[in-house]
Amino acid sequence: MSKSITLHEFILLNQQDFLFATGELTSLLNDIVLSAKIISRDVRRAGLTDHVLGAQGMVNVQGEAQQKLDLLADQTLIRAFESSGVVCGIASEENDSFVAFQTETSKHGKYVVLFDPLDGSSNIDVNVSIGTIFSIYSRRSPLGTVATMDDMLQPGTEQVAAGYVLYGSSTMLVYTTGNGVNGFTLDPSIGEFCLSHPNMRMPENGRLYAMNEGNINECEMGLVAYIKYCQSRENETGMPYSGRYIGSLVADFHRSLIKGGIYVYPAVPAAPEGRLRLLYECNPLAFIAEQSGGLATTGRERIMEIQPTTLHQRVPYYIGSKSMVEKAMSFLT
Ligand code: AHG
Ligand code: MN
Ligand code: MN
């Protein structure tokens, strides 16, 4: 049996991809890997211990009920970044504002990390796949100072690396540093992520569509027409596409990445800007989509080119196989 490459080995082997690499990004990625193992362990014990399952009894700044696991994952990541020595600040979906780390070492950190600690939290209590999403940028403020809002509000095109961890039937970590996309599966018997999906390419086309169709009567006419097209025999396959919707963006996206497909979360009256967050969800997955040959837009413009104006900004989201996203966009006026 050939020896599998662990994620640590893979990160080291590819360190030379970065111009003037100093090992700092390598060290940051390894901190994320460790956090992913800790969160994965906590997720796998949900239901067995009291402090993992259920609601925390608080709502976040966006008015959503926080689950215990949301906060556990959030704290795990913040702790890892604070002690990493290479991160000067973070922003997370679960915190009202960004956090600028105050130690001298952190003030000299080159990077900021933006993340959704637990994506798909409504699925925690029912044992359905959930995930963690992260996005890394180089800071804009000078080294040696505290992180600023300006460091956080950068367009997705500036991402240095992005990725997600999917706690599904197995735990997987998928990431990009702008040189393609690679996927690693956690082997629980040795506690290591091993390269299982090298150089992932999203199929150019697919026959799976994902959206919360409970909202269909509230959507713009162009999208209603596109969904009708997906369900008809008029599409290029001559057969209705299959509908699939998990309600965990990471899991729905991962399926598109492997099998081909489209995921749509449009603007609806209850979420006039869309539901998904530009900085924590849309940009990191858009980077992975583009790096694997797919596309991510608001239906009208490229996600990664949007200049963010606020931390928790939401946008309509069309992501997946290139031909499918282009087709959906052609229906919108
Ligand atoms: P989060 O759990 O981080 O708040 O994100 C939930 C997101 C996303 O994962 C999912 O696709 C979508 O919200 C589900 O929204 P609906 O329940 O409106 O379908
Ligand atoms: Mn989310
Ligand atoms: Mn979340």
Short mmCIF file of C-alpha atoms in Angstrom, two decimals, residues 32 42 82 137 139 145 168 237 324:
data_model
loop_
_atom_site.label_atom_id
_atom_site.label_comp_id
_atom_site.label_asym_id
_atom_site.label_seq_id
_atom_site.Cartn_x
_atom_site.Cartn_y
_atom_site.Cartn_z
CA ILE A 32 -6.63 25.74 11.27
CA ASP A 42 -16.84 18.03 19.50
CA GLU A 82 -4.89 34.52 19.05
CA TYR A 137 -6.19 38.00 3.89
CA ARG A 139 -3.53 42.87 6.58
CA THR A 145 -0.23 48.06 15.07
CA GLY A 168 -20.24 14.83 7.08
CA THR A 237 -30.33 16.94 -20.79
CA MET A 324 -25.22 26.26 -14.84
#
